[in-house]
Amino acid sequence: MRARGPAEGDSSGRLQRAARLLLARPLLVAGLTPDDEFRLVRTYAAELREWFDRETGWRLVADAQTIRLMKLTADPQDQTHPARDPKARTPFSRQRYVLTCLALAALERADGQITLGRLAEDVVLAAADPALAATGFTFALDRRERRADMVAVVRLLLHWGVLRRVAGHEDAYLGTSGDVLYDVDRRVIAGLLASSRGPSMIGDVAPDGRLAALTVEVVPDVEDARNRALRHRLTRLLLEQPVVYYDELTEAELAYLTSQRYAILNRITQLTGLVGEVRAEGVAMVDPADELTDVRMPAEGMQSHLTLLLAERIAVAGSAGLRVSELHRHTRELARAHRSYWRKHATDPGAEVELVATALDALRALKLITVEPAEDPLVVARPAIARYALAEPTIRETRPAALRR
């Protein structure tokens, strides 16, 4: 199979489309996923299962109702791509993550149908467990903000297909004027957890230790196994990360990537259509169709425009970096300069704080900057941001061609 842009009806093109659908959404549920897309991935499940097992070590589980790619993240410490409320798009807090786990535990033991009110009561009861309370976590439904947290969790579970709304709406529950009835799909719940070890096999009692143990993969001390583990990790990084910088790799990973780079990039391109961009500092797999990303830059809207302008400013500053306070000042100037077509609140006193924070979150997610903690944090450019630096224009004078006789 050659790396090319095949027609949609071509077999290799359909396989590529199936792989892209699965990478964009590793959990596909019949009835939630468009029928043609679900059937397409099901058709090529065997080929996809073989490729992902060989190149990434990820398992693909498919049946008549669900298709699940068990992606083990290449960087468990990456916090730049949080879960988000499907409606408000606000990132999940630590509390919402804990509530999600407690809700799933309650649903696993629940009947085939449940109300939002009953689910919330079960979560409150689970939150009172002494082992969880000892960590400092508490939860009650005494405030609207806490009910909003519960609604955000339910919206995520609806998005995943864990719950199917039967009657009612979450807004009514939030306003204490009604309840919502759901069907519970345990097949989806059973396939949610992607880990290399079962939780019951982990003896560590500390939360951080238990989370780390979930994704630890034991590699036999033989050359073939070590090389396979290196291939899996590097392919995962290239598929998941916007940029893979060489200085982030271990000596063994860098040596393997240097010797096997062409083969690894070629296999990824053949399956996904992503194109490798190799630079002195690292490698990025670029998507010509701009589909396989959750953070677009550039994009439409005022916030994206500001993010692009700040990226330019940071890129020009280079390794010296810029303080967040300087970016606040620059944002106030930009808001005044663009007030005729930016949102009105952009010029409000203090608006620059949230605007800059949102822009920096996007740039960190794209691995274009690092933010060094301090009272006034320092924002430092990473090599890939150089593409957003604008140089001063160069004007060249040309002499008119000599007139012919």
PDB file of N, CA and C in Angstrom, residues 165-230:
ATOM      1  N   ARG A 165     -30.578   9.132  27.404  1.00  0.00           N
ATOM      2  CA  ARG A 165     -31.677   9.870  28.011  1.00  0.00           C
ATOM      3  C   ARG A 165     -33.017   9.306  27.543  1.00  0.00           C
ATOM      4  N   VAL A 166     -33.912   9.004  28.498  1.00  0.00           N
ATOM      5  CA  VAL A 166     -35.241   8.482  28.205  1.00  0.00           C
ATOM      6  C   VAL A 166     -36.293   9.578  28.336  1.00  0.00           C
ATOM      7  N   ALA A 167     -36.215  10.350  29.430  1.00  0.00           N
ATOM      8  CA  ALA A 167     -37.199  11.410  29.681  1.00  0.00           C
ATOM      9  C   ALA A 167     -36.571  12.467  30.567  1.00  0.00           C
ATOM     10  N   GLY A 168     -37.005  13.716  30.385  1.00  0.00           N
ATOM     11  CA  GLY A 168     -36.513  14.813  31.199  1.00  0.00           C
ATOM     12  C   GLY A 168     -35.283  15.469  30.600  1.00  0.00           C
ATOM     13  N   HIS A 169     -34.744  16.460  31.312  1.00  0.00           N
ATOM     14  CA  HIS A 169     -33.562  17.167  30.847  1.00  0.00           C
ATOM     15  C   HIS A 169     -32.743  17.638  32.037  1.00  0.00           C
ATOM     16  N   GLU A 170     -31.421  17.682  31.853  1.00  0.00           N
ATOM     17  CA  GLU A 170     -30.511  18.031  32.944  1.00  0.00           C
ATOM     18  C   GLU A 170     -30.751  19.447  33.467  1.00  0.00           C
ATOM     19  N   ASP A 171     -31.179  20.368  32.610  1.00  0.00           N
ATOM     20  CA  ASP A 171     -31.412  21.742  33.056  1.00  0.00           C
ATOM     21  C   ASP A 171     -32.493  21.796  34.130  1.00  0.00           C
ATOM     22  N   ALA A 172     -33.502  20.932  34.020  1.00  0.00           N
ATOM     23  CA  ALA A 172     -34.562  20.891  35.030  1.00  0.00           C
ATOM     24  C   ALA A 172     -34.005  20.430  36.374  1.00  0.00           C
ATOM     25  N   TYR A 173     -33.121  19.426  36.343  1.00  0.00           N
ATOM     26  CA  TYR A 173     -32.496  18.963  37.588  1.00  0.00           C
ATOM     27  C   TYR A 173     -31.626  20.056  38.185  1.00  0.00           C
ATOM     28  N   LEU A 174     -30.907  20.757  37.341  1.00  0.00           N
ATOM     29  CA  LEU A 174     -30.030  21.824  37.822  1.00  0.00           C
ATOM     30  C   LEU A 174     -30.830  22.920  38.508  1.00  0.00           C
ATOM     31  N   GLY A 175     -32.015  23.188  37.992  1.00  0.00           N
ATOM     32  CA  GLY A 175     -32.871  24.200  38.605  1.00  0.00           C
ATOM     33  C   GLY A 175     -33.782  23.657  39.674  1.00  0.00           C
ATOM     34  N   THR A 176     -33.574  22.400  40.087  1.00  0.00           N
ATOM     35  CA  THR A 176     -34.360  21.717  41.138  1.00  0.00           C
ATOM     36  C   THR A 176     -35.850  21.652  40.805  1.00  0.00           C
ATOM     37  N   SER A 177     -36.179  21.663  39.513  1.00  0.00           N
ATOM     38  CA  SER A 177     -37.597  21.615  39.130  1.00  0.00           C
ATOM     39  C   SER A 177     -37.982  20.294  38.476  1.00  0.00           C
ATOM     40  N   GLY A 178     -37.075  19.348  38.389  1.00  0.00           N
ATOM     41  CA  GLY A 178     -37.397  18.077  37.753  1.00  0.00           C
ATOM     42  C   GLY A 178     -36.249  17.100  37.839  1.00  0.00           C
ATOM     43  N   ASP A 179     -36.438  15.941  37.230  1.00  0.00           N
ATOM     44  CA  ASP A 179     -35.429  14.895  37.237  1.00  0.00           C
ATOM     45  C   ASP A 179     -35.300  14.343  35.824  1.00  0.00           C
ATOM     46  N   VAL A 180     -34.346  13.437  35.625  1.00  0.00           N
ATOM     47  CA  VAL A 180     -34.094  12.863  34.311  1.00  0.00           C
ATOM     48  C   VAL A 180     -33.971  11.349  34.459  1.00  0.00           C
ATOM     49  N   LEU A 181     -34.533  10.620  33.500  1.00  0.00           N
ATOM     50  CA  LEU A 181     -34.460   9.161  33.493  1.00  0.00           C
ATOM     51  C   LEU A 181     -33.532   8.707  32.369  1.00  0.00           C
ATOM     52  N   TYR A 182     -32.652   7.748  32.694  1.00  0.00           N
ATOM     53  CA  TYR A 182     -31.679   7.251  31.719  1.00  0.00           C
ATOM     54  C   TYR A 182     -31.729   5.731  31.628  1.00  0.00           C
ATOM     55  N   ASP A 183     -31.391   5.213  30.440  1.00  0.00           N
ATOM     56  CA  ASP A 183     -31.003   3.818  30.291  1.00  0.00           C
ATOM     57  C   ASP A 183     -29.506   3.718  30.554  1.00  0.00           C
ATOM     58  N   VAL A 184     -29.074   2.619  31.160  1.00  0.00           N
ATOM     59  CA  VAL A 184     -27.659   2.390  31.461  1.00  0.00           C
ATOM     60  C   VAL A 184     -27.128   1.297  30.539  1.00  0.00           C
ATOM     61  N   ASP A 185     -26.009   1.577  29.871  1.00  0.00           N
ATOM     62  CA  ASP A 185     -25.399   0.591  28.972  1.00  0.00           C
ATOM     63  C   ASP A 185     -24.123   0.051  29.620  1.00  0.00           C
ATOM     64  N   ARG A 186     -24.225  -1.130  30.219  1.00  0.00           N
ATOM     65  CA  ARG A 186     -23.074  -1.692  30.927  1.00  0.00           C
ATOM     66  C   ARG A 186     -21.980  -2.165  29.974  1.00  0.00           C
ATOM     67  N   ARG A 187     -22.319  -2.484  28.741  1.00  0.00           N
ATOM     68  CA  ARG A 187     -21.285  -2.904  27.787  1.00  0.00           C
ATOM     69  C   ARG A 187     -20.304  -1.772  27.534  1.00  0.00           C
ATOM     70  N   VAL A 188     -20.811  -0.543  27.484  1.00  0.00           N
ATOM     71  CA  VAL A 188     -19.921   0.609  27.305  1.00  0.00           C
ATOM     72  C   VAL A 188     -19.077   0.823  28.560  1.00  0.00           C
ATOM     73  N   ILE A 189     -19.705   0.702  29.735  1.00  0.00           N
ATOM     74  CA  ILE A 189     -18.964   0.874  30.988  1.00  0.00           C
ATOM     75  C   ILE A 189     -17.807  -0.120  31.057  1.00  0.00           C
ATOM     76  N   ALA A 190     -18.069  -1.366  30.674  1.00  0.00           N
ATOM     77  CA  ALA A 190     -17.049  -2.414  30.769  1.00  0.00           C
ATOM     78  C   ALA A 190     -15.843  -2.125  29.894  1.00  0.00           C
ATOM     79  N   GLY A 191     -16.033  -1.363  28.821  1.00  0.00           N
ATOM     80  CA  GLY A 191     -14.920  -1.103  27.902  1.00  0.00           C
ATOM     81  C   GLY A 191     -14.241   0.229  28.098  1.00  0.00           C
ATOM     82  N   LEU A 192     -14.647   0.991  29.115  1.00  0.00           N
ATOM     83  CA  LEU A 192     -14.083   2.331  29.271  1.00  0.00           C
ATOM     84  C   LEU A 192     -12.644   2.322  29.765  1.00  0.00           C
ATOM     85  N   LEU A 193     -12.351   1.542  30.782  1.00  0.00           N
ATOM     86  CA  LEU A 193     -11.031   1.588  31.404  1.00  0.00           C
ATOM     87  C   LEU A 193      -9.984   0.953  30.490  1.00  0.00           C
ATOM     88  N   ALA A 194      -9.025   1.763  30.061  1.00  0.00           N
ATOM     89  CA  ALA A 194      -7.903   1.278  29.250  1.00  0.00           C
ATOM     90  C   ALA A 194      -6.662   1.262  30.129  1.00  0.00           C
ATOM     91  N   SER A 195      -6.212   0.084  30.488  1.00  0.00           N
ATOM     92  CA  SER A 195      -5.053  -0.036  31.375  1.00  0.00           C
ATOM     93  C   SER A 195      -4.289  -1.307  31.033  1.00  0.00           C
ATOM     94  N   SER A 196      -3.035  -1.332  31.457  1.00  0.00           N
ATOM     95  CA  SER A 196      -2.218  -2.532  31.226  1.00  0.00           C
ATOM     96  C   SER A 196      -2.389  -3.548  32.345  1.00  0.00           C
ATOM     97  N   ARG A 197      -2.968  -3.129  33.484  1.00  0.00           N
ATOM     98  CA  ARG A 197      -3.205  -4.033  34.606  1.00  0.00           C
ATOM     99  C   ARG A 197      -4.597  -3.771  35.161  1.00  0.00           C
ATOM    100  N   GLY A 198      -5.226  -4.804  35.670  1.00  0.00           N
ATOM    101  CA  GLY A 198      -6.524  -4.639  36.301  1.00  0.00           C
ATOM    102  C   GLY A 198      -6.380  -3.958  37.646  1.00  0.00           C
ATOM    103  N   PRO A 199      -7.286  -3.066  38.021  1.00  0.00           N
ATOM    104  CA  PRO A 199      -7.185  -2.370  39.307  1.00  0.00           C
ATOM    105  C   PRO A 199      -7.110  -3.312  40.500  1.00  0.00           C
ATOM    106  N   SER A 200      -7.768  -4.468  40.423  1.00  0.00           N
ATOM    107  CA  SER A 200      -7.750  -5.404  41.556  1.00  0.00           C
ATOM    108  C   SER A 200      -6.377  -6.035  41.757  1.00  0.00           C
ATOM    109  N   MET A 201      -5.482  -5.916  40.754  1.00  0.00           N
ATOM    110  CA  MET A 201      -4.144  -6.501  40.862  1.00  0.00           C
ATOM    111  C   MET A 201      -3.128  -5.512  41.421  1.00  0.00           C
ATOM    112  N   ILE A 202      -3.566  -4.307  41.757  1.00  0.00           N
ATOM    113  CA  ILE A 202      -2.648  -3.270  42.225  1.00  0.00           C
ATOM    114  C   ILE A 202      -2.724  -3.179  43.740  1.00  0.00           C
ATOM    115  N   GLY A 203      -1.594  -3.306  44.403  1.00  0.00           N
ATOM    116  CA  GLY A 203      -1.561  -3.304  45.859  1.00  0.00           C
ATOM    117  C   GLY A 203      -1.291  -1.941  46.465  1.00  0.00           C
ATOM    118  N   ASP A 204      -0.774  -0.999  45.699  1.00  0.00           N
ATOM    119  CA  ASP A 204      -0.459   0.331  46.216  1.00  0.00           C
ATOM    120  C   ASP A 204      -1.737   1.024  46.673  1.00  0.00           C
ATOM    121  N   VAL A 205      -1.692   1.613  47.859  1.00  0.00           N
ATOM    122  CA  VAL A 205      -2.892   2.272  48.389  1.00  0.00           C
ATOM    123  C   VAL A 205      -2.911   3.767  48.088  1.00  0.00           C
ATOM    124  N   ALA A 206      -1.761   4.375  47.814  1.00  0.00           N
ATOM    125  CA  ALA A 206      -1.707   5.809  47.513  1.00  0.00           C
ATOM    126  C   ALA A 206      -2.313   6.066  46.140  1.00  0.00           C
ATOM    127  N   PRO A 207      -3.188   7.087  46.011  1.00  0.00           N
ATOM    128  CA  PRO A 207      -3.842   7.347  44.719  1.00  0.00           C
ATOM    129  C   PRO A 207      -2.862   7.524  43.569  1.00  0.00           C
ATOM    130  N   ASP A 208      -1.796   8.312  43.777  1.00  0.00           N
ATOM    131  CA  ASP A 208      -0.833   8.540  42.695  1.00  0.00           C
ATOM    132  C   ASP A 208      -0.154   7.238  42.287  1.00  0.00           C
ATOM    133  N   GLY A 209       0.163   6.412  43.270  1.00  0.00           N
ATOM    134  CA  GLY A 209       0.810   5.138  42.978  1.00  0.00           C
ATOM    135  C   GLY A 209      -0.109   4.205  42.217  1.00  0.00           C
ATOM    136  N   ARG A 210      -1.370   4.191  42.583  1.00  0.00           N
ATOM    137  CA  ARG A 210      -2.331   3.322  41.898  1.00  0.00           C
ATOM    138  C   ARG A 210      -2.529   3.771  40.443  1.00  0.00           C
ATOM    139  N   LEU A 211      -2.613   5.076  40.234  1.00  0.00           N
ATOM    140  CA  LEU A 211      -2.793   5.581  38.869  1.00  0.00           C
ATOM    141  C   LEU A 211      -1.587   5.240  38.000  1.00  0.00           C
ATOM    142  N   ALA A 212      -0.387   5.394  38.549  1.00  0.00           N
ATOM    143  CA  ALA A 212       0.823   5.072  37.782  1.00  0.00           C
ATOM    144  C   ALA A 212       0.887   3.583  37.463  1.00  0.00           C
ATOM    145  N   ALA A 213       0.477   2.750  38.425  1.00  0.00           N
ATOM    146  CA  ALA A 213       0.543   1.304  38.225  1.00  0.00           C
ATOM    147  C   ALA A 213      -0.420   0.813  37.160  1.00  0.00           C
ATOM    148  N   LEU A 214      -1.501   1.557  36.916  1.00  0.00           N
ATOM    149  CA  LEU A 214      -2.475   1.145  35.906  1.00  0.00           C
ATOM    150  C   LEU A 214      -1.867   1.038  34.513  1.00  0.00           C
ATOM    151  N   THR A 215      -0.870   1.886  34.225  1.00  0.00           N
ATOM    152  CA  THR A 215      -0.329   1.934  32.858  1.00  0.00           C
ATOM    153  C   THR A 215       1.105   1.425  32.753  1.00  0.00           C
ATOM    154  N   VAL A 216       1.646   0.856  33.845  1.00  0.00           N
ATOM    155  CA  VAL A 216       3.000   0.298  33.782  1.00  0.00           C
ATOM    156  C   VAL A 216       3.003  -0.956  32.916  1.00  0.00           C
ATOM    157  N   GLU A 217       3.930  -1.023  31.982  1.00  0.00           N
ATOM    158  CA  GLU A 217       4.050  -2.185  31.106  1.00  0.00           C
ATOM    159  C   GLU A 217       5.403  -2.853  31.340  1.00  0.00           C
ATOM    160  N   VAL A 218       5.367  -4.112  31.703  1.00  0.00           N
ATOM    161  CA  VAL A 218       6.594  -4.865  31.977  1.00  0.00           C
ATOM    162  C   VAL A 218       7.200  -5.330  30.647  1.00  0.00           C
ATOM    163  N   VAL A 219       8.476  -5.020  30.447  1.00  0.00           N
ATOM    164  CA  VAL A 219       9.170  -5.383  29.210  1.00  0.00           C
ATOM    165  C   VAL A 219      10.244  -6.426  29.525  1.00  0.00           C
ATOM    166  N   PRO A 220      10.150  -7.624  28.956  1.00  0.00           N
ATOM    167  CA  PRO A 220      11.197  -8.639  29.175  1.00  0.00           C
ATOM    168  C   PRO A 220      12.563  -8.117  28.728  1.00  0.00           C
ATOM    169  N   ASP A 221      13.586  -8.520  29.435  1.00  0.00           N
ATOM    170  CA  ASP A 221      14.929  -8.016  29.156  1.00  0.00           C
ATOM    171  C   ASP A 221      15.587  -8.805  28.030  1.00  0.00           C
ATOM    172  N   VAL A 222      14.988  -8.765  26.862  1.00  0.00           N
ATOM    173  CA  VAL A 222      15.564  -9.342  25.649  1.00  0.00           C
ATOM    174  C   VAL A 222      15.459  -8.296  24.551  1.00  0.00           C
ATOM    175  N   GLU A 223      16.357  -8.350  23.579  1.00  0.00           N
ATOM    176  CA  GLU A 223      16.472  -7.274  22.589  1.00  0.00           C
ATOM    177  C   GLU A 223      15.185  -7.074  21.792  1.00  0.00           C
ATOM    178  N   ASP A 224      14.571  -8.166  21.331  1.00  0.00           N
ATOM    179  CA  ASP A 224      13.351  -8.026  20.530  1.00  0.00           C
ATOM    180  C   ASP A 224      12.245  -7.327  21.314  1.00  0.00           C
ATOM    181  N   ALA A 225      12.091  -7.703  22.585  1.00  0.00           N
ATOM    182  CA  ALA A 225      11.045  -7.088  23.404  1.00  0.00           C
ATOM    183  C   ALA A 225      11.341  -5.620  23.664  1.00  0.00           C
ATOM    184  N   ARG A 226      12.614  -5.301  23.900  1.00  0.00           N
ATOM    185  CA  ARG A 226      12.977  -3.898  24.125  1.00  0.00           C
ATOM    186  C   ARG A 226      12.709  -3.062  22.875  1.00  0.00           C
ATOM    187  N   ASN A 227      13.070  -3.590  21.711  1.00  0.00           N
ATOM    188  CA  ASN A 227      12.837  -2.860  20.458  1.00  0.00           C
ATOM    189  C   ASN A 227      11.341  -2.690  20.190  1.00  0.00           C
ATOM    190  N   ARG A 228      10.562  -3.724  20.497  1.00  0.00           N
ATOM    191  CA  ARG A 228       9.116  -3.629  20.305  1.00  0.00           C
ATOM    192  C   ARG A 228       8.525  -2.556  21.223  1.00  0.00           C
ATOM    193  N   ALA A 229       8.981  -2.514  22.469  1.00  0.00           N
ATOM    194  CA  ALA A 229       8.495  -1.493  23.405  1.00  0.00           C
ATOM    195  C   ALA A 229       8.873  -0.091  22.933  1.00  0.00           C
ATOM    196  N   LEU A 230      10.068   0.072  22.387  1.00  0.00           N
ATOM    197  CA  LEU A 230      10.486   1.373  21.858  1.00  0.00           C
ATOM    198  C   LEU A 230       9.613   1.775  20.674  1.00  0.00           C
TER     199      LEU A 230
END
